CSV table of C-alpha atoms in Angstrom, one decimal:
chain,number,residue,atom,x,y,z
D,1,UNK,CA,-11.5,9.7,-16.0
D,2,UNK,CA,-8.2,11.4,-15.9
D,3,UNK,CA,-6.3,9.5,-13.2
D,4,UNK,CA,-2.7,10.6,-12.6
D,5,UNK,CA,0.1,9.9,-10.0
D,6,UNK,CA,3.0,12.2,-9.7
D,7,UNK,CA,5.8,11.4,-7.2
D,8,UNK,CA,9.3,10.4,-6.3
D,9,UNK,CA,10.8,7.4,-4.3
D,10,UNK,CA,14.0,5.7,-3.3
D,11,UNK,CA,14.2,4.6,-7.0
D,12,UNK,CA,14.4,8.1,-8.3
D,13,UNK,CA,15.7,10.5,-5.7
D,14,UNK,CA,18.0,11.0,-2.6
D,15,UNK,CA,16.7,10.9,0.9
D,16,UNK,CA,17.5,14.5,1.3
D,17,UNK,CA,15.2,15.4,-1.6
D,18,UNK,CA,12.4,13.2,-0.3
D,19,UNK,CA,12.8,15.0,3.1
D,20,UNK,CA,12.3,18.3,1.4
D,21,UNK,CA,9.0,17.2,-0.3
D,22,UNK,CA,7.8,15.1,2.6
D,23,UNK,CA,4.5,16.2,4.2
D,24,UNK,CA,4.5,16.2,8.0
D,25,UNK,CA,1.5,14.0,9.1
D,26,UNK,CA,-0.3,16.8,10.7
D,27,UNK,CA,-0.1,18.9,7.5
D,28,UNK,CA,-1.8,16.4,5.2
D,29,UNK,CA,-5.5,17.2,5.9
D,30,UNK,CA,-4.8,20.8,5.1
D,31,UNK,CA,-2.8,19.8,2.0
D,32,UNK,CA,-5.7,17.7,0.7
D,33,UNK,CA,-8.0,20.6,1.2
D,34,UNK,CA,-5.6,22.9,-0.6
D,35,UNK,CA,-5.3,20.5,-3.6
D,36,UNK,CA,-9.2,20.3,-3.8
D,37,UNK,CA,-9.3,24.1,-3.9
D,38,UNK,CA,-7.0,24.1,-6.9
D,39,UNK,CA,-9.1,21.5,-8.7
D,40,UNK,CA,-12.6,21.8,-7.5
D,41,UNK,CA,-14.2,18.3,-7.1
D,42,UNK,CA,-10.9,16.4,-7.8
D,43,UNK,CA,-10.2,13.2,-6.0
D,44,UNK,CA,-6.9,13.1,-4.3
D,45,UNK,CA,-4.7,10.9,-2.0
D,46,UNK,CA,-1.3,11.8,-0.6
D,47,UNK,CA,0.9,8.9,0.1
D,48,UNK,CA,3.9,9.9,2.2
D,49,UNK,CA,6.4,7.5,3.7
D,50,UNK,CA,10.1,7.4,4.3
D,51,UNK,CA,10.7,6.0,0.8
D,52,UNK,CA,8.2,7.9,-1.2
D,53,UNK,CA,6.1,11.0,-1.7
D,54,UNK,CA,3.1,10.4,-4.2
D,55,UNK,CA,0.1,12.3,-5.1
D,56,UNK,CA,-2.7,10.4,-6.7
D,57,UNK,CA,-5.4,12.5,-8.4
D,58,UNK,CA,-8.5,12.1,-10.5
D,59,UNK,CA,-10.2,15.1,-12.3
D,60,UNK,CA,-12.4,14.4,-15.3
D,61,UNK,CA,-12.5,17.9,-16.8
D,62,UNK,CA,-8.7,18.1,-17.2
D,63,UNK,CA,-6.2,16.1,-19.3
D,64,UNK,CA,-3.5,14.0,-17.6
D,65,UNK,CA,-0.9,16.5,-18.6
D,66,UNK,CA,-2.9,19.3,-16.9
D,67,UNK,CA,-3.3,17.4,-13.8
D,68,UNK,CA,0.3,16.5,-13.7
D,69,UNK,CA,1.2,20.2,-14.0
D,70,UNK,CA,-1.1,21.1,-11.1
D,71,UNK,CA,0.5,18.5,-8.9
D,72,UNK,CA,4.0,19.8,-9.6
D,73,UNK,CA,2.7,23.3,-8.8
D,74,UNK,CA,1.0,22.1,-5.7
D,75,UNK,CA,4.2,20.4,-4.5
D,76,UNK,CA,6.2,23.7,-5.1
D,77,UNK,CA,3.6,25.8,-3.2
D,78,UNK,CA,2.9,23.4,-0.3
D,79,UNK,CA,6.5,22.3,0.4
D,80,UNK,CA,8.2,25.6,-0.5
D,81,UNK,CA,10.7,23.8,-2.8
D,82,UNK,CA,11.5,25.2,-6.3
D,83,UNK,CA,10.4,22.8,-9.0
D,84,UNK,CA,13.8,22.9,-10.5
D,85,UNK,CA,15.1,21.0,-7.5
D,86,UNK,CA,12.8,18.0,-7.9
D,87,UNK,CA,11.4,18.0,-11.4
D,88,UNK,CA,14.0,15.5,-12.8
D,89,UNK,CA,13.3,13.0,-9.9
D,90,UNK,CA,9.6,13.0,-10.5
D,91,UNK,CA,7.7,10.2,-12.2
D,92,UNK,CA,4.4,10.7,-13.8
D,93,UNK,CA,1.9,7.8,-14.6
D,94,UNK,CA,-1.6,8.2,-15.9
D,95,UNK,CA,-4.7,5.9,-16.6
D,96,UNK,CA,-3.9,2.1,-16.4
D,97,UNK,CA,-0.2,2.9,-15.7
D,98,UNK,CA,-1.1,4.9,-12.6
D,99,UNK,CA,-3.2,2.0,-11.5
D,100,UNK,CA,-0.5,-0.5,-12.1
D,101,UNK,CA,1.9,1.7,-10.2
D,102,UNK,CA,-0.2,1.8,-7.1
D,103,UNK,CA,-0.9,-1.9,-7.2
D,104,UNK,CA,2.9,-2.5,-7.4
D,105,UNK,CA,3.5,-0.1,-4.5
D,106,UNK,CA,0.8,-1.6,-2.2
D,107,UNK,CA,1.9,-5.1,-3.0
D,108,UNK,CA,5.4,-4.1,-1.9
D,109,UNK,CA,6.9,-5.0,-5.3
D,110,UNK,CA,8.2,-1.5,-5.6
D,111,UNK,CA,9.5,-1.4,-2.0
D,112,UNK,CA,13.1,-0.9,-0.9
D,113,UNK,CA,12.6,-4.3,0.8
D,114,UNK,CA,10.5,-6.4,-1.6
D,115,UNK,CA,7.7,-8.1,0.3
D,116,UNK,CA,7.6,-5.8,3.3
D,117,UNK,CA,4.0,-5.5,4.8
D,118,UNK,CA,4.3,-1.9,6.2
D,119,UNK,CA,3.4,0.0,3.0
D,120,UNK,CA,0.0,-1.6,2.8
D,121,UNK,CA,-0.9,-0.1,6.3
D,122,UNK,CA,0.5,3.3,5.2
D,123,UNK,CA,-1.4,3.3,2.0
D,124,UNK,CA,-4.6,2.3,4.0
D,125,UNK,CA,-4.1,5.2,6.4
D,126,UNK,CA,-3.5,7.7,3.4
D,127,UNK,CA,-6.7,6.6,1.9
D,128,UNK,CA,-8.7,6.8,5.0
D,129,UNK,CA,-7.5,10.2,5.7
D,130,UNK,CA,-8.5,11.2,2.1
D,131,UNK,CA,-12.0,9.8,2.9
D,132,UNK,CA,-12.3,11.6,6.2
D,133,UNK,CA,-11.5,14.9,4.3
D,134,UNK,CA,-14.0,14.0,1.6
D,135,UNK,CA,-11.3,14.0,-1.0
D,136,UNK,CA,-11.8,10.5,-2.3
D,137,UNK,CA,-14.0,10.5,-5.4
D,138,UNK,CA,-15.6,7.6,-7.0
D,139,UNK,CA,-12.5,6.7,-9.0
D,140,UNK,CA,-10.1,7.2,-6.3
D,141,UNK,CA,-12.2,5.0,-4.0
D,142,UNK,CA,-12.4,2.2,-6.5
D,143,UNK,CA,-8.7,2.5,-7.3
D,144,UNK,CA,-7.6,2.0,-3.7
D,145,UNK,CA,-10.2,-0.7,-2.9
D,146,UNK,CA,-8.9,-2.6,-5.9
D,147,UNK,CA,-5.3,-2.0,-4.9
D,148,UNK,CA,-6.1,-3.5,-1.5
D,149,UNK,CA,-7.7,-6.5,-3.2
D,150,UNK,CA,-4.6,-7.0,-5.5
D,151,UNK,CA,-2.2,-6.8,-2.5
D,152,UNK,CA,-4.2,-9.2,-0.5
D,153,UNK,CA,-4.4,-11.6,-3.5
D,154,UNK,CA,-0.5,-11.5,-4.0
D,155,UNK,CA,0.0,-12.1,-0.3
D,156,UNK,CA,-2.2,-15.1,-0.3
D,157,UNK,CA,-1.2,-16.7,-3.6
D,158,UNK,CA,2.6,-16.0,-3.6
D,159,UNK,CA,5.4,-16.3,-1.2
D,160,UNK,CA,6.5,-12.7,-1.6
D,161,UNK,CA,6.2,-11.9,2.1
D,162,UNK,CA,7.9,-15.0,3.4
D,163,UNK,CA,11.3,-14.9,5.0
D,164,UNK,CA,12.7,-12.3,7.2
D,165,UNK,CA,14.3,-9.4,5.3
D,166,UNK,CA,16.0,-7.3,8.1
D,167,UNK,CA,19.0,-7.9,10.3
D,168,UNK,CA,16.9,-7.3,13.4
D,169,UNK,CA,14.1,-9.7,12.4
D,170,UNK,CA,16.6,-12.4,11.6
D,171,UNK,CA,18.3,-11.9,14.9
D,172,UNK,CA,15.0,-12.3,16.8
D,173,UNK,CA,14.2,-15.5,14.8
D,174,UNK,CA,17.7,-16.8,15.7
D,175,UNK,CA,16.9,-16.3,19.4
D,176,UNK,CA,13.5,-18.1,19.0
D,177,UNK,CA,15.2,-21.0,17.2
D,178,UNK,CA,18.0,-21.4,19.9
D,179,UNK,CA,15.8,-21.0,23.0
D,180,UNK,CA,12.2,-22.0,21.7
D,181,UNK,CA,10.8,-19.9,24.5
D,182,UNK,CA,12.1,-16.4,25.3
D,183,UNK,CA,10.1,-16.0,28.6
D,184,UNK,CA,12.6,-15.6,31.5
D,185,UNK,CA,15.6,-15.1,29.3
D,186,UNK,CA,18.0,-12.3,30.0
D,187,UNK,CA,19.2,-10.1,27.2
D,188,UNK,CA,22.4,-8.2,27.5
D,189,UNK,CA,23.0,-5.1,25.2
D,190,UNK,CA,26.6,-3.9,24.8
D,191,UNK,CA,26.9,-0.5,23.4
D,192,UNK,CA,23.9,1.8,22.4
D,193,UNK,CA,23.6,1.4,18.7
D,194,UNK,CA,20.4,1.9,16.9
D,195,UNK,CA,20.1,-1.7,15.7
D,196,UNK,CA,21.0,-3.1,19.1
D,197,UNK,CA,18.2,-1.1,20.6
D,198,UNK,CA,15.8,-2.3,17.9
D,199,UNK,CA,16.7,-5.8,18.4
D,200,UNK,CA,16.2,-5.5,22.2
D,201,UNK,CA,12.8,-4.0,21.6
D,202,UNK,CA,11.7,-6.8,19.5
D,203,UNK,CA,13.2,-9.5,21.7
D,204,UNK,CA,11.3,-8.0,24.7
D,205,UNK,CA,8.1,-7.9,22.6
D,206,UNK,CA,8.7,-11.6,22.1
D,207,UNK,CA,8.7,-12.3,25.8
D,208,UNK,CA,12.2,-11.9,26.9
D,209,UNK,CA,12.7,-11.3,30.5
D,210,UNK,CA,15.4,-9.3,32.2
D,211,UNK,CA,17.5,-6.5,30.4
D,212,UNK,CA,21.2,-5.7,31.1
D,213,UNK,CA,22.7,-2.7,29.4
D,214,UNK,CA,26.5,-2.3,29.2
D,215,UNK,CA,27.9,1.1,28.1
D,216,UNK,CA,30.9,3.3,28.7
D,217,UNK,CA,28.5,6.2,29.2
D,218,UNK,CA,26.4,5.7,32.3
D,219,UNK,CA,23.6,8.0,31.0
D,220,UNK,CA,23.3,6.1,27.8
D,221,UNK,CA,23.1,2.8,29.5
D,222,UNK,CA,20.4,4.1,31.9
D,223,UNK,CA,18.4,5.6,29.0
D,224,UNK,CA,18.3,2.3,27.1
D,225,UNK,CA,17.7,0.2,30.1
D,226,UNK,CA,14.9,2.3,31.8
D,227,UNK,CA,12.0,1.6,29.3
D,228,UNK,CA,12.3,-2.0,30.1
D,229,UNK,CA,13.0,-1.8,33.8
D,230,UNK,CA,16.6,-3.0,32.9
D,231,UNK,CA,19.9,-2.7,34.8
D,232,UNK,CA,22.7,-0.4,33.6
D,233,UNK,CA,26.2,-1.9,34.0
D,234,UNK,CA,29.6,-0.2,33.7
D,235,UNK,CA,31.7,-1.3,30.8
D,236,UNK,CA,34.5,-2.3,33.0
D,237,UNK,CA,32.3,-4.8,34.9
D,238,UNK,CA,31.2,-6.6,31.7
D,239,UNK,CA,33.3,-9.8,32.3
D,240,UNK,CA,31.7,-10.1,35.8
D,241,UNK,CA,28.1,-10.0,34.5
D,242,UNK,CA,28.6,-11.8,31.2
D,243,UNK,CA,27.4,-15.3,32.7
D,244,UNK,CA,24.0,-13.7,33.4
D,245,UNK,CA,23.1,-13.2,29.8
D,246,UNK,CA,21.2,-15.8,27.7
D,247,UNK,CA,21.3,-13.5,24.7
D,248,UNK,CA,24.1,-11.0,24.1
D,249,UNK,CA,23.7,-8.2,21.4
D,250,UNK,CA,26.9,-6.3,20.8
D,251,UNK,CA,27.0,-3.1,18.9
D,252,UNK,CA,29.8,-0.9,20.1
D,253,UNK,CA,31.9,1.5,18.0
D,254,UNK,CA,35.1,0.0,19.3
D,255,UNK,CA,37.9,-0.5,16.7
D,256,UNK,CA,38.9,-3.7,18.4
D,257,UNK,CA,37.2,-6.8,19.8
D,258,UNK,CA,35.8,-6.3,23.3
D,259,UNK,CA,34.8,-9.9,24.1
D,260,UNK,CA,37.3,-12.9,23.9
D,261,UNK,CA,37.2,-16.7,24.3
D,262,UNK,CA,38.5,-16.6,28.0
D,263,UNK,CA,35.6,-14.4,29.1
D,264,UNK,CA,33.1,-16.8,27.5
D,265,UNK,CA,34.7,-19.9,28.9
D,266,UNK,CA,34.4,-18.4,32.4
D,267,UNK,CA,30.7,-17.3,31.8
D,268,UNK,CA,29.9,-20.8,30.5
D,269,UNK,CA,31.4,-22.3,33.6
D,270,UNK,CA,29.4,-20.1,35.9
D,271,UNK,CA,26.3,-20.9,33.8
D,272,UNK,CA,26.9,-24.7,34.0
D,273,UNK,CA,27.2,-24.7,30.3
D,274,UNK,CA,23.7,-23.4,29.5
D,275,UNK,CA,23.6,-22.1,25.8
D,276,UNK,CA,24.3,-18.5,25.0
D,277,UNK,CA,23.2,-16.7,21.7
D,278,UNK,CA,25.8,-14.0,20.8
D,279,UNK,CA,24.7,-11.5,18.0
D,280,UNK,CA,27.5,-9.3,17.0
D,281,UNK,CA,26.0,-6.3,15.0
D,282,UNK,CA,29.2,-4.2,15.2
D,283,UNK,CA,31.5,-3.4,12.3
D,284,UNK,CA,34.4,-3.9,13.1
D,285,UNK,CA,33.3,-7.0,15.0
D,286,UNK,CA,33.1,-6.8,18.8
D,287,UNK,CA,33.5,-10.6,19.5
D,288,UNK,CA,36.4,-12.6,18.4
D,289,UNK,CA,35.5,-15.2,15.8
D,290,UNK,CA,37.0,-18.0,18.0
D,291,UNK,CA,34.3,-17.6,20.4
D,292,UNK,CA,31.9,-19.3,17.9
D,293,UNK,CA,33.9,-22.4,18.2
D,294,UNK,CA,33.0,-22.9,21.9
D,295,UNK,CA,30.5,-25.5,22.8
D,296,UNK,CA,27.1,-24.0,23.7
D,297,UNK,CA,27.9,-20.5,22.2
D,298,UNK,CA,26.0,-19.6,19.1
D,299,UNK,CA,27.7,-16.6,17.5
D,300,UNK,CA,26.3,-14.7,14.4
D,301,UNK,CA,27.9,-11.5,13.0
D,302,UNK,CA,26.7,-9.1,10.4
D,303,UNK,CA,27.9,-11.2,7.6
D,304,UNK,CA,25.9,-14.2,8.8
D,305,UNK,CA,22.7,-12.2,9.3
D,306,UNK,CA,23.0,-10.4,6.0
D,307,UNK,CA,23.5,-13.7,4.2
D,308,UNK,CA,20.2,-14.9,5.7
D,309,UNK,CA,18.5,-11.6,4.6
D,310,UNK,CA,19.9,-12.0,1.1
D,311,UNK,CA,18.8,-15.6,0.8
D,312,UNK,CA,15.3,-14.5,1.9
D,313,UNK,CA,15.1,-11.5,-0.5
D,314,UNK,CA,16.3,-13.8,-3.4
D,315,UNK,CA,13.5,-16.1,-2.7
D,316,UNK,CA,11.0,-13.2,-2.7
D,317,UNK,CA,12.4,-11.9,-6.0
D,318,UNK,CA,11.8,-15.3,-7.7
D,319,UNK,CA,8.1,-14.5,-7.0
D,320,UNK,CA,8.0,-11.3,-8.8
D,321,UNK,CA,6.9,-12.8,-12.2
D,322,UNK,CA,3.8,-14.3,-10.5
D,323,UNK,CA,3.2,-11.1,-8.6
D,324,UNK,CA,3.3,-9.0,-11.8
D,325,UNK,CA,0.8,-11.3,-13.4
D,326,UNK,CA,-1.6,-10.7,-10.7
D,327,UNK,CA,-1.0,-6.9,-10.8
D,328,UNK,CA,-1.8,-7.0,-14.6
D,329,UNK,CA,-4.9,-8.9,-14.0
D,330,UNK,CA,-6.0,-6.3,-11.4
D,331,UNK,CA,-5.1,-3.4,-13.9
D,332,UNK,CA,-7.3,-5.0,-16.6
D,333,UNK,CA,-10.2,-5.4,-14.2
D,334,UNK,CA,-9.9,-1.8,-13.0
D,335,UNK,CA,-9.4,-0.5,-16.5
D,336,UNK,CA,-12.6,-2.3,-17.7
D,337,UNK,CA,-14.5,-0.7,-14.7
D,338,UNK,CA,-13.2,2.9,-15.6
D,339,UNK,CA,-14.2,2.3,-19.2
D,340,UNK,CA,-17.7,1.2,-18.2
D,341,UNK,CA,-17.8,4.3,-16.0
D,342,UNK,CA,-17.0,6.5,-19.0
D,343,UNK,CA,-20.1,4.9,-20.8
D,344,UNK,CA,-22.6,5.9,-18.1
D,345,UNK,CA,-23.6,9.2,-19.6
D,346,UNK,CA,-24.2,7.5,-22.9
D,347,UNK,CA,-26.2,4.7,-21.3
D,348,UNK,CA,-28.3,7.1,-19.2
D,349,UNK,CA,-29.0,8.9,-22.5
D,350,UNK,CA,-30.0,5.8,-24.2
D,351,UNK,CA,-32.2,4.7,-21.3
D,352,UNK,CA,-34.0,7.9,-21.2
D,353,UNK,CA,-34.3,8.4,-24.9
D,354,UNK,CA,-35.9,4.9,-25.4
D,355,UNK,CA,-38.1,5.3,-22.4
D,356,UNK,CA,-39.5,8.6,-23.9
D,357,UNK,CA,-40.3,6.8,-27.1
D,358,UNK,CA,-42.0,4.0,-25.1
D,359,UNK,CA,-44.1,6.5,-23.2
D,360,UNK,CA,-45.0,8.5,-26.3
D,361,UNK,CA,-46.1,5.3,-28.2
D,362,UNK,CA,-48.0,4.0,-25.1
D,363,UNK,CA,-49.8,7.3,-24.9
D,364,UNK,CA,-50.9,7.1,-28.6
D,365,UNK,CA,-52.0,3.5,-28.2
D,366,UNK,CA,-54.1,4.1,-25.1
D,367,UNK,CA,-55.6,7.1,-26.7
D,368,UNK,CA,-56.8,4.9,-29.6
D,369,UNK,CA,-58.3,2.3,-27.2
D,370,UNK,CA,-60.6,4.4,-25.0
D,371,UNK,CA,-62.7,1.5,-23.9
D,372,UNK,CA,-59.9,-0.2,-22.0
D,373,UNK,CA,-60.3,-0.5,-18.3
D,374,UNK,CA,-57.6,0.9,-15.9
D,375,UNK,CA,-56.4,-2.5,-15.2
D,376,UNK,CA,-56.1,-3.3,-18.9
D,377,UNK,CA,-54.2,0.0,-19.5
D,378,UNK,CA,-51.8,-0.8,-16.6
D,379,UNK,CA,-51.3,-4.3,-18.1
D,380,UNK,CA,-50.3,-2.8,-21.5
D,381,UNK,CA,-48.0,-0.2,-19.8
D,382,UNK,CA,-46.3,-3.0,-17.7
D,383,UNK,CA,-45.8,-5.0,-21.0
D,384,UNK,CA,-44.1,-2.1,-22.6
D,385,UNK,CA,-41.8,-1.7,-19.6
D,386,UNK,CA,-40.8,-5.3,-19.6
D,387,UNK,CA,-39.9,-5.3,-23.3
D,388,UNK,CA,-37.8,-2.1,-23.0
D,389,UNK,CA,-36.1,-3.6,-19.9
D,390,UNK,CA,-35.0,-6.6,-21.7
D,391,UNK,CA,-33.8,-4.6,-24.6
D,392,UNK,CA,-31.8,-2.3,-22.5
D,393,UNK,CA,-30.3,-5.1,-20.4
D,394,UNK,CA,-29.0,-7.0,-23.5
D,395,UNK,CA,-27.9,-3.7,-25.2
D,396,UNK,CA,-26.0,-2.4,-22.2
D,397,UNK,CA,-24.2,-5.7,-21.6
D,398,UNK,CA,-23.1,-5.8,-25.1
D,399,UNK,CA,-22.0,-2.2,-25.1
D,400,UNK,CA,-20.0,-2.7,-21.9
D,401,UNK,CA,-18.4,-5.9,-23.4
D,402,UNK,CA,-17.4,-3.9,-26.6
D,403,UNK,CA,-15.9,-1.0,-24.5
D,404,UNK,CA,-13.9,-3.5,-22.6
D,405,UNK,CA,-12.3,-5.0,-25.7
D,406,UNK,CA,-12.2,-2.0,-28.1
D,407,UNK,CA,-11.6,1.8,-28.0
D,408,UNK,CA,-14.4,3.2,-25.8
D,409,UNK,CA,-14.7,6.4,-27.7
D,410,UNK,CA,-15.3,4.6,-31.0
D,411,UNK,CA,-17.9,2.3,-29.4
D,412,UNK,CA,-19.7,5.1,-27.7
D,413,UNK,CA,-19.7,7.3,-30.8
D,414,UNK,CA,-21.3,4.5,-32.8
D,415,UNK,CA,-24.0,4.0,-30.1
D,416,UNK,CA,-24.8,7.6,-30.1
D,417,UNK,CA,-25.2,7.6,-33.9
D,418,UNK,CA,-27.4,4.5,-33.9
D,419,UNK,CA,-29.8,5.8,-31.3
D,420,UNK,CA,-29.5,9.4,-32.2
D,421,UNK,CA,-28.7,10.3,-28.6
D,422,UNK,CA,-28.4,13.7,-26.9
D,423,UNK,CA,-26.3,13.4,-23.8
D,424,UNK,CA,-28.3,13.8,-20.6
D,425,UNK,CA,-26.6,15.1,-17.5
D,426,UNK,CA,-26.0,12.3,-15.1
D,427,UNK,CA,-26.7,13.9,-11.8
D,428,UNK,CA,-26.4,10.7,-9.7
D,429,UNK,CA,-24.2,7.7,-10.0
D,430,UNK,CA,-27.2,5.3,-9.9
D,431,UNK,CA,-29.3,7.2,-12.4
D,432,UNK,CA,-29.3,4.3,-14.9
D,433,UNK,CA,-30.4,1.9,-12.2
D,434,UNK,CA,-33.2,4.2,-11.0
D,435,UNK,CA,-34.5,4.7,-14.5
D,436,UNK,CA,-34.5,0.9,-14.8
D,437,UNK,CA,-36.5,0.6,-11.6
D,438,UNK,CA,-39.2,2.7,-13.3
D,439,UNK,CA,-39.5,0.1,-16.2
């Protein structure tokens, strides 16, 4: 096995560089085929997200260094970017380190937002695409299956994914905590900022009812309101409509506050003092801080929201030691499997060599006992198979155990010397088991 990952992420490169090396989704199938042409029979997965571009490859005939060089050349050719532009930003991991890296990535330990769940789905899609292009060999398949298991284990046994870690998700949680039920609630968005639109989207997905969009630009207001069947409102008319809003999301680019206490006092009067949640995402702030002192107004600005995010992230980071222990456990298990895989040709050789000896000795014995019936000859043959099966089962178990705890090459070299083995070609992965079935 020569497992290698070469890539760059938010840890090692700028977004501009990641954009240059990023693979458009539609181009990845062809890219997988292209890489397979470079290294015939290699297993490969391309993991491409907004925060990372990584190529995982396994190719037994080549060394880790040779595979890494091929991946660098592949990135140059497929993305049309000179290697000098990205070489210093690339990281290279091989063997157990490559496995550990993927396990950390898929467990979101390596993510920009520790504990986020999106990366698991992205990695799953990348793996399935590799499978559909017949680019996932036995090692790649086992690697990603183990990575999924490790990520699931970490999610279930730690609190790494608990707590909202984005301003938008915290804002939605606040709305739910204030109103319990969002059905029938009216959301007013002031401005057309990206986060305001995203918060609106999530609030509507949580069951919020009517949408009001206030903007100085009528076209922008219409564009944001239309997908939700909302109502655009002219900016000058904002005070007249404020009382209609249960949830206000303000995200303008105004250099000064656009909402003040008198406007909220009037709105509360018209609402019969029904509570209002006001989420001020603008910097500078859109809502005067004194509004938060009014009864039945729950005002949160960016500092408030980011403080909750920071507290949640801090709680997640405290879980990192537990997560890393589970990652290391998964790495050990995967490494033991790969080491056992490396032993397969030797175990095939041992099985065939000993079976040849059994057949030769059986032939001599039966030739010396010509008076035996066919049934008696079959009984003796079955006896020799049972004896050899037990010898092989115990021997293979011990060999695999030794390989898992010592240098595999040293162990296998000793086995070959003891049994005088000549390597047989292992044409099928289950050849050992098939030979066993004959015994």
